[in-house]
């Protein structure tokens, strides 16, 4: 359960330290953080992914769809973090 997620997060975090520009690693971390109810850390990873993958004017439809998904996820995470902040 929880210990397994913590171990996975530690391993992916180590991978991110070794390869900070690897978007796949960042996606894995964002997903693990979200599943572990760590919205603020997931949001941080989403923002890093967006910086690492800017969308240019000649981007493919797939890239544009992915960015749209990330934008929506970013908004949802911001709302979750805001609600958590208000509760504390």
Tab-separated table of C-alpha atoms in Angstrom:
chain	number	residue	atom	x	y	z
A	1	UNK	CA	0.000	0.000	0.000
A	2	UNK	CA	1.410	3.281	1.196
A	3	UNK	CA	4.936	1.987	1.698
A	4	UNK	CA	5.019	0.728	-1.880
A	5	UNK	CA	4.004	4.184	-3.179
A	6	UNK	CA	6.637	5.847	-1.018
A	7	UNK	CA	9.306	3.495	-2.339
A	8	UNK	CA	8.202	4.118	-5.922
A	9	UNK	CA	8.225	7.868	-5.374
A	10	UNK	CA	11.734	7.685	-3.895
A	11	UNK	CA	12.989	5.674	-6.873
A	12	UNK	CA	11.375	7.958	-9.467
A	13	UNK	CA	12.622	11.020	-7.580
A	14	UNK	CA	16.158	9.640	-7.726
A	15	UNK	CA	15.707	9.078	-11.460
A	16	UNK	CA	14.530	12.691	-11.840
A	17	UNK	CA	17.659	13.906	-10.071
A	18	UNK	CA	19.795	11.940	-12.518
A	19	UNK	CA	17.741	12.915	-15.592
A	20	UNK	CA	15.887	16.154	-14.745
A	21	UNK	CA	14.762	16.795	-18.336
A	22	UNK	CA	13.167	13.372	-18.834
A	23	UNK	CA	9.462	14.038	-19.334
A	24	UNK	CA	8.535	10.372	-18.862
A	25	UNK	CA	10.030	10.405	-15.389
A	26	UNK	CA	8.173	13.625	-14.598
A	27	UNK	CA	4.874	12.094	-15.741
A	28	UNK	CA	5.489	9.052	-13.539
A	29	UNK	CA	6.177	11.272	-10.532
A	30	UNK	CA	3.110	13.428	-11.174
A	31	UNK	CA	0.944	10.323	-11.357
A	32	UNK	CA	2.395	8.804	-8.193
A	33	UNK	CA	2.025	12.055	-6.291
A	34	UNK	CA	-1.593	12.399	-7.375
A	35	UNK	CA	-2.419	8.809	-6.400
A	36	UNK	CA	-0.753	9.455	-3.050
A	37	UNK	CA	-2.942	12.551	-2.450
A	38	UNK	CA	0.003	14.940	-2.859
A	39	UNK	CA	-1.663	17.418	-5.207
A	40	UNK	CA	0.866	20.185	-4.599
A	41	UNK	CA	3.769	17.958	-5.668
A	42	UNK	CA	1.847	16.630	-8.654
A	43	UNK	CA	1.123	20.221	-9.698
A	44	UNK	CA	4.817	21.048	-9.457
A	45	UNK	CA	5.676	18.143	-11.764
A	46	UNK	CA	2.978	19.170	-14.277
A	47	UNK	CA	4.483	22.663	-14.408
A	48	UNK	CA	7.951	21.209	-14.976
A	49	UNK	CA	6.597	19.042	-17.819
A	50	UNK	CA	5.003	22.090	-19.441
A	51	UNK	CA	8.316	23.963	-19.267
A	52	UNK	CA	10.188	21.004	-20.722
A	53	UNK	CA	7.682	20.605	-23.567
A	54	UNK	CA	6.729	24.011	-24.917
A	55	UNK	CA	4.101	23.960	-27.664
A	56	UNK	CA	5.279	25.659	-30.833
A	57	UNK	CA	3.104	27.009	-33.618
A	58	UNK	CA	3.930	23.979	-35.770
A	59	UNK	CA	3.115	21.406	-33.057
A	60	UNK	CA	1.216	18.285	-34.051
A	61	UNK	CA	-2.407	17.735	-33.059
A	62	UNK	CA	-1.218	15.071	-30.614
A	63	UNK	CA	1.086	17.538	-28.871
A	64	UNK	CA	-1.698	20.143	-28.739
A	65	UNK	CA	-4.115	17.602	-27.245
A	66	UNK	CA	-1.525	16.585	-24.671
A	67	UNK	CA	-1.035	20.238	-23.694
A	68	UNK	CA	-4.787	20.731	-23.416
A	69	UNK	CA	-4.932	17.743	-21.070
A	70	UNK	CA	-2.025	19.110	-18.993
A	71	UNK	CA	-3.659	22.541	-18.813
A	72	UNK	CA	-6.891	20.994	-17.530
A	73	UNK	CA	-5.011	18.867	-15.028
A	74	UNK	CA	-3.057	21.892	-13.853
A	75	UNK	CA	-6.289	23.825	-13.208
A	76	UNK	CA	-7.834	20.894	-11.321
A	77	UNK	CA	-4.721	20.489	-9.174
A	78	UNK	CA	-4.576	24.229	-8.458
A	79	UNK	CA	-8.177	24.063	-7.242
A	80	UNK	CA	-7.416	21.031	-5.049
A	81	UNK	CA	-4.353	22.708	-3.544
A	82	UNK	CA	-6.344	25.904	-2.934
A	83	UNK	CA	-9.048	23.958	-1.084
A	84	UNK	CA	-6.440	22.177	1.017
A	85	UNK	CA	-4.783	25.504	1.854
A	86	UNK	CA	-8.107	26.967	2.991
A	87	UNK	CA	-8.707	23.979	5.272
A	88	UNK	CA	-5.362	24.352	7.033
